[in-house]
Amino acid sequence: MPETMRATIFIEPGRIILGEKPVPQPGPGDALIRITTTTICGTDIHILKGEYPVASGLTIGHEPVGVIEKLGSAVTGFTEGQRVIADAITPAGWDNASLSGCGAQCGAGTAHGWKAMGGWRFGNTIDGAQADYLLVPDAMANLAPIPDGLTDDQVLMCPDILSTGFGGAEAGRIRIGDTVAIFAQGPIGLCATAGARLMGAARIIAVESVPQRVAVSRRMGADEVVNFTREDPVAAIDRLTGGRGVDVAIEALGKAETFAWALKVLRPGGTLSSLGVYAQDLTIPLQAFAGGLGDHVIRTTLCPGGKERMRRLMAMVAGGRVDTGALVTHHFPLDRIESAYELFAHQRDGVLKVAIRP
Amino acid sequence: MPETMRATIFIEPGRIILGEKPVPQPGPGDALIRITTTTICGTDIHILKGEYPVASGLTIGHEPVGVIEKLGSAVTGFTEGQRVIADAITPAGWDNASLSGCGAQCGAGTAHGWKAMGGWRFGNTIDGAQADYLLVPDAMANLAPIPDGLTDDQVLMCPDILSTGFGGAEAGRIRIGDTVAIFAQGPIGLCATAGARLMGAARIIAVESVPQRVAVSRRMGADEVVNFTREDPVAAIDRLTGGRGVDVAIEALGKAETFAWALKVLRPGGTLSSLGVYAQDLTIPLQAFAGGLGDHVIRTTLCPGGKERMRRLMAMVAGGRVDTGALVTHHFPLDRIESAYELFAHQRDGVLKVAIRP
Amino acid sequence: MPETMRATIFIEPGRIILGEKPVPQPGPGDALIRITTTTICGTDIHILKGEYPVASGLTIGHEPVGVIEKLGSAVTGFTEGQRVIADAITPAGWDNASLSGCGAQCGAGTAHGWKAMGGWRFGNTIDGAQADYLLVPDAMANLAPIPDGLTDDQVLMCPDILSTGFGGAEAGRIRIGDTVAIFAQGPIGLCATAGARLMGAARIIAVESVPQRVAVSRRMGADEVVNFTREDPVAAIDRLTGGRGVDVAIEALGKAETFAWALKVLRPGGTLSSLGVYAQDLTIPLQAFAGGLGDHVIRTTLCPGGKERMRRLMAMVAGGRVDTGALVTHHFPLDRIESAYELFAHQRDGVLKVAIRP
Amino acid sequence: MPETMRATIFIEPGRIILGEKPVPQPGPGDALIRITTTTICGTDIHILKGEYPVASGLTIGHEPVGVIEKLGSAVTGFTEGQRVIADAITPAGWDNASLSGCGAQCGAGTAHGWKAMGGWRFGNTIDGAQADYLLVPDAMANLAPIPDGLTDDQVLMCPDILSTGFGGAEAGRIRIGDTVAIFAQGPIGLCATAGARLMGAARIIAVESVPQRVAVSRRMGADEVVNFTREDPVAAIDRLTGGRGVDVAIEALGKAETFAWALKVLRPGGTLSSLGVYAQDLTIPLQAFAGGLGDHVIRTTLCPGGKERMRRLMAMVAGGRVDTGALVTHHFPLDRIESAYELFAHQRDGVLKVAIRP
C-alpha cells in the first residue's frame, strides 16, 4: 500500500482539484477501501459552486465502490480483498436516530442524538470517495459485499442515487393502483420513476423537457412525460387525470416552483414526497393545500443508508428488477476527474452520471 | 312536528341572524334530528366575518346532539326517539374517498371521487345544526347513538372539536415516549393536548398566553405551557428540550407564524401535524426544513367523521378517558344565539365553547 | 327484460344445477346487472362439495362482469347500459367495519357492526353471479365502470382472484428488496406472485408441482419454483436463501401443512400472509414460531372489495401492469356451466379459470 | 476494583447458586457496569427449571441498573461513574436486523444477519446481571443514562418488563377508542395494561384470578377484571362487549389455552398481540380464525431494546406517566438471591417482582 494517494479536493468555491493526500489508516471500527469506481453527484456540484459549504481541503464524493484494503482492529465479519460498496449516508448504528430507524439523521456525536443530515459524512464532514482510498467509519454498519456477478457499474448507483430515488417512492407510500407524478427526470428522478413502477403504480406521469432524459424516463417506467416547456404541467396533469389529481407527487429537482407544482397536482388525501435539495424558503400555496384541510401529507427523505439497505438494493439489481446501466453515460479515469466535473456541471453531451475509475 | 323552525342563518358577512325556515323532510337515506344541544365553532366565526364563503341563506353549525325525529324510508338500524349525535364531517360511505379510508375528502357527487373538504357539508354546503331540526344525509353512515348515562354536554365536543383534536395527535403518529409541542390551546388545541396525553406522550409542551386556557391546558395534560408573549416559543422549546427539539409538533391555530414555529421546534425525522385553518400561503423556512433533507413529515387533518369515529369518541368519554366538561364555559338558549355569537366572536368572558339549547 | 332467467343453483352437496328463477327487481339502493361474463371460484367447489354451507336454492357465483340493466331509485352516478364489474365482496360502505377500512368484515345488519366475512354476500348470503342477471346491493359502493378498451376477460379476475392475490402481497407488507415465498400457484397464488413482483420483491420463490402452473408462475413473476413433490420445500427454501429465510411467506392453498411450511421458512421478524380458506384447526410449530419471541406477524386477508378497489385493479390492467389473460384457460356458455363445474372441480385439462358467458 | 465478584450461576436444572467469578475486563466496545439493583425474571425461572436451556456456569439475569465502572477504549459519549441502565435485549446496532428496526432479532455474528432472539444475550449467551459487575457489549448502543431524580427501583422495570409490556400494547397497534383484553396480569401483563391505557384504549378488560394482581391491575388501568376461575373468560368478554369482541387481545402468559382464548375474543379485523413465552405448539381454532378469512393479525414481540428505547421508557417514568413501584413487592440483598429465587419461583407472599441489591 502506498503512503500517498490522489484525492479530489475542494479548495474554494469554483475550484475542485485532483491533489495528493496521505493514505489514511483505519481506526478500530473503520475500514480502508481501495476505490475501484466512484461517481459525481449533483450535490458535489453544489459544493463546487459554493452553494453548499464544506471545509477547504476536504476530499469530495460519497458514492464508493471498491475493495477492502484494510480492516480496523475491531471489525469482524468482513475480509480484506472483499468487493464492497459503502452507502453515501453512513449511520453509526449505535446512535439514537439509528436505533429509531432514522439513521440518516444520525447525530452520533451530539448530546441529543439527532442531527439534521448527520448521517451524511463522506465528502461533507469527513474525506470522501473521489480518491484512491476511502476510510469508512462504523464499517460494520456500512460495508456491503457486492454479490457475485455484478460489475462495478451495475452497483455504482446503489450508495446514493438508487437509494434516494427508491426512498422517494417509498416515502410516497405508493400503493398498487396509484397514479404518480414525478417532477424532473435527472438521475434521482429517474430512480424515483423506477421505484414508483416497482411499488405498483398504475400510471406514472413524469415531467421533464430534455429529450435524452425523456427517453430514459420511459425506459425506467414512465407512461407519459409532460414537457413543462411546452405546456403548464399542472394543467397537463389535471387534464391527464380527468381533474382527479395524483395520489402521490414526487419532487426530484429542488426548486420552490416544482415543490408548488407537486402540491397543486395532488388529490385531497394525497402525498407529496420531496427529494429535492432546496436553496430557499418554500411556499405552500393556500388553495392547493386546501387551507390546511386537505388531509395532505408532505414527506422529505434523505438517502437511506446502512449495509442492509445496500444489500437490498444490490439484490434488486441482481434480480434484474432495475437496470441503472442507462444512467452511466460517461467514463473517466480519476486523473481526468476535473474534466468530468466540467462536463457534469454543465450537463453537456447528454450526461446523466459519470463513472470515475482510479 | 311543527311546519317551521328557528334556524341560525348566514345573511352576509358580518350578519348571522336567528330566522325561520320550514322543517325539512327526510329523503330515503336521510334522518331528521331534533336538536337538543349544539355549539358554535371557530369556523362559524370565519363564516360570520366573511373569511370563509358560504351561500346567503344557509343555516350554520355542524355540531349536532339530538333525538331522531324521523327516519328516511331506506334507513335501517336506528329508531325514532333515539338520542344520537352526528359527525361534523359526514362522509357518504359509498364514495371512493370513504372507501379509501379518507371520508373527510368525500367527493360523493364528483366524477373523480375526491374533493377537498367534500365531507364537510353541515353549515357549509347544506343546512346546519344551529336550528330546531337538522337533516342528516347518508344517515346510516353518520348517526351514532349516545351511550346510556352520557349527557348532551358530555358528548357535545365529539362531532368536531374532540375528533379534530384527537385527529391531530393521531396524525402526529405520537408514540409512547414522545415529546410533543402544541401551538395554541383553544378548544381544538386543548383536545389535541388530551389526545397527545392519551397516545402516550412522555412530555407535552403547550404554547398559549391566555391564563384561563393555560389552566385548562394543564388539566388536559400539558406538562409545561410556554407563554409566547413573554418569550420566543422556539427558543423556549429549544431550551426545554436541551436542543433536541420535539418529536411531534401540532399546529392548532391557523397562522403562518405558528406553522413556521412548529417546524422550527421539530427534530430531524419529526412530524408536524397541522390542524389549523389557514387564510394565506404558508412559508416553509429553509433551515428548519433542513433544505428538504431532514426526513420531516407534515400532515394535515380535517376532522375525521363517520358513525364509527363518533362511537369510539363517545366510548372514550364513557370510559372516563377524557372530560371535555371544562371546555363548555357558557350556555345559551337558541333564542339568544346572536348573543352567543357576539360573546364567542370576541372571545369574551374566558369563553371556550358555548352550549346552545333549542 | 324477460321475467325469468337462467341461474346456477345449489341444491344439495354434490349437486349444482342450471335452473330458472325470476329476474329480480332492484330496490332503491340496488342495481340490476345483466351478466356478460362470470367465472367459477374454488370456493364454489367447496360449496358444491358441501364443505362450505349455503342455503339450498341459492344462486352461486361472486365474480360479475356485465352491463347495468336497471338502477334502483336512489342510485346516482351511474347510467343504465354502462359496462361495469362488481366486487366479490360487497361492503355496505355505511357500516362500522367499512368506516374503519375493513369492509370485507362488514356486519351491516348486526348490532355490533362487525361480522366475520360479512362482506361476502354474492353466492353466500344472497343470490350470486352465475346467472343471466344479478342484483347488486349497495350499488353506489360496489359498481365500478370498466375503462374503455378493456374486454370482459381482461377484467374478469378483478372482482375476486386479483383482489385477493394482490391483497396477500399487500398484507405481507412487501417492500422493495424482500425475498418472498408463495405456497401454491393456483389462480390466487399466481395473482399473489404478480402482486409480490409489483410491490418490489427482489426474489420470488414459488412452491408448486403442476407443470402448467409452474410455467404460468414464471410468467407472473416467480424467479424459482420449488416442486414440493421432489424436495422438502422448507429445506429447499432454506438452501436457496442461504439459511436466512424469507421476509414474507404467502400461503395460498388452505392446508395446515402449507401454513406450517410458510411459518418455517420465515426469518425472525418476517410476515406470514395467509390467503387460504382452511377447513381445520391450524398448528403453529413452536420452533418456527421461536416460542413466541420471533417478532413474527401472521396476517389473514379476505378479498378486499368496494368500487375504489375495483377501479384501482382495472387501472393496473389498463396500464399493462398485470395480464391475467393466461389464467383464463377455458370458455363455456352459461348453458354448459355444469360441464364447466365438472372440469373445474376435477382440475382437468390444465384448467386455471373458466370464463362463463350467458 | 476487586478481582473477583459474586455471581448468580446456573449449574444445572433445579440449581442456581451464588458463586464467585473474576470481574470481567471490557473490550474496546464494551462497558463494565457495577450493578446497584437487578431483578429476577420469569424467564430465569424457566432456566432454573431446565425449561429453557443455557450453558452450565453462565451468570443469569438481564435487568441491570448500575454505575459505569469502566469503559472500553472505543466507547465515547459516556463517563465512568454515570448511573445507567442497560436493556435486557442488546442489539448490536450495526447488524442487518438492527438496521431494519428489528434489533431484538439481531444476528450479529451470523452470515445472514437475522437470528431468532439473537438480541437476547445477558444471561442467555453471555454472562448476565445478577452479579456485582456486568459487561455490556456494544455499549454505545445499549447504555442509557438514568435521568436525575429517578431511583433505581423506579427504573428497574425498564430493561425488560416495561419494554415488553408496552411492546405488547404497541404491537397491538392500539388506537384511541379501542377495547382491549389482556390475558394474565403478572408483571408483563400489568405493564401491557399500563401500555394499553397509555395508548388510548377506551376500555380494558383484564383476565386474572390472583387477588393481589387483580388489585394492581386496576391501578395500572384495567376497567374490568375477569376471574377465569369463576367464569369462562371467552363468554365473559363476549357478554361484556355485547357480542362485538375486542379490537385487540394481548396474551401475556405463554399457554396454548390463553393464546386460543385471545383469538376467540377477537373481533374480525382485530389483532392478537402475543407476549407469552410458549413451551409447546399452539393451536389456532378454525372458527375463531374465521377459516383464515377474518382479516386477523397475530403479532409476537420480543422485548424491544437499545438505548433509545430505554431513554423513552425512563422519560415516561420521569414524566409520571407510569409508576411501576407497585410491581416491586420485595427486596433482597444479592447474598440472599437464592432465597429470592425460592420465593419468586413459587410465587409466594404475593410477589410480583423482587429487587436485588449487590
CSV table of C-alpha atoms in Angstrom, one decimal, chain B residues 166 169-170 175-179 195-204 221-223 244 247 267 308-309 311-313 315-316 319-321, chain D residues 166 169-170 175-179 195-204 221-223 244 247 267 308-309 311-313 315-316 319-321:
chain,number,residue,atom,x,y,z
B,166,PHE,CA,-57.5,13.8,18.7
B,169,ALA,CA,-52.5,13.7,17.8
B,170,GLU,CA,-53.2,10.7,15.6
B,175,ARG,CA,-45.8,7.1,20.2
B,176,ILE,CA,-45.1,6.2,23.8
B,177,GLY,CA,-42.2,8.3,25.0
B,178,ASP,CA,-42.5,11.2,22.5
B,179,THR,CA,-42.1,14.8,23.4
B,195,GLY,CA,-55.1,13.3,22.6
B,196,ALA,CA,-51.3,13.6,22.9
B,197,ARG,CA,-51.6,12.5,26.5
B,198,LEU,CA,-53.8,9.6,25.6
B,199,MET,CA,-51.4,8.4,23.0
B,200,GLY,CA,-48.5,8.1,25.4
B,201,ALA,CA,-46.5,11.3,25.0
B,202,ALA,CA,-43.9,11.5,27.8
B,203,ARG,CA,-43.9,15.2,27.8
B,204,ILE,CA,-46.3,17.8,26.4
B,221,GLY,CA,-52.4,17.1,30.1
B,222,ALA,CA,-49.8,19.7,29.3
B,223,ASP,CA,-46.7,19.4,31.4
B,244,ARG,CA,-33.1,18.2,20.9
B,247,ASP,CA,-40.8,14.5,18.1
B,267,ARG,CA,-36.2,17.4,15.5
B,308,GLU,CA,-67.7,4.6,13.9
B,309,ARG,CA,-65.5,7.5,14.8
B,311,ARG,CA,-68.9,5.7,18.6
B,312,ARG,CA,-65.2,5.5,19.5
B,313,LEU,CA,-65.0,9.0,20.8
B,315,ALA,CA,-66.6,5.4,24.3
B,316,MET,CA,-63.6,7.5,25.5
B,319,GLY,CA,-64.8,5.3,29.9
B,320,GLY,CA,-63.7,8.4,31.7
B,321,ARG,CA,-60.6,8.8,29.5
D,166,PHE,CA,-45.5,-1.7,26.4
D,169,ALA,CA,-49.6,-2.8,23.5
D,170,GLU,CA,-47.6,-1.2,20.7
D,175,ARG,CA,-55.8,3.2,18.8
D,176,ILE,CA,-57.8,5.7,20.7
D,177,GLY,CA,-61.2,4.2,21.3
D,178,ASP,CA,-60.2,0.5,21.2
D,179,THR,CA,-61.5,-2.2,23.5
D,195,GLY,CA,-49.4,0.5,27.9
D,196,ALA,CA,-52.9,-0.1,26.6
D,197,ARG,CA,-54.1,2.7,28.8
D,198,LEU,CA,-51.3,5.0,27.7
D,199,MET,CA,-52.1,4.3,24.0
D,200,GLY,CA,-55.7,5.4,24.4
D,201,ALA,CA,-57.8,2.2,24.9
D,202,ALA,CA,-61.3,3.2,25.8
D,203,ARG,CA,-61.9,0.0,27.7
D,204,ILE,CA,-59.5,-2.6,29.2
D,221,GLY,CA,-55.5,0.8,34.2
D,222,ALA,CA,-57.9,-2.2,33.8
D,223,ASP,CA,-61.6,-1.2,33.8
D,244,ARG,CA,-68.8,-7.5,19.5
D,247,ASP,CA,-60.2,-4.8,18.9
D,267,ARG,CA,-63.5,-9.2,16.5
D,308,GLU,CA,-33.2,5.0,22.7
D,309,ARG,CA,-35.9,2.6,23.8
D,311,ARG,CA,-34.4,6.6,27.2
D,312,ARG,CA,-38.0,6.8,26.1
D,313,LEU,CA,-39.2,4.5,28.8
D,315,ALA,CA,-38.9,9.6,30.1
D,316,MET,CA,-42.3,8.0,30.8
D,319,GLY,CA,-43.0,12.3,33.4
D,320,GLY,CA,-45.1,10.5,35.8
D,321,ARG,CA,-46.9,8.5,33.1
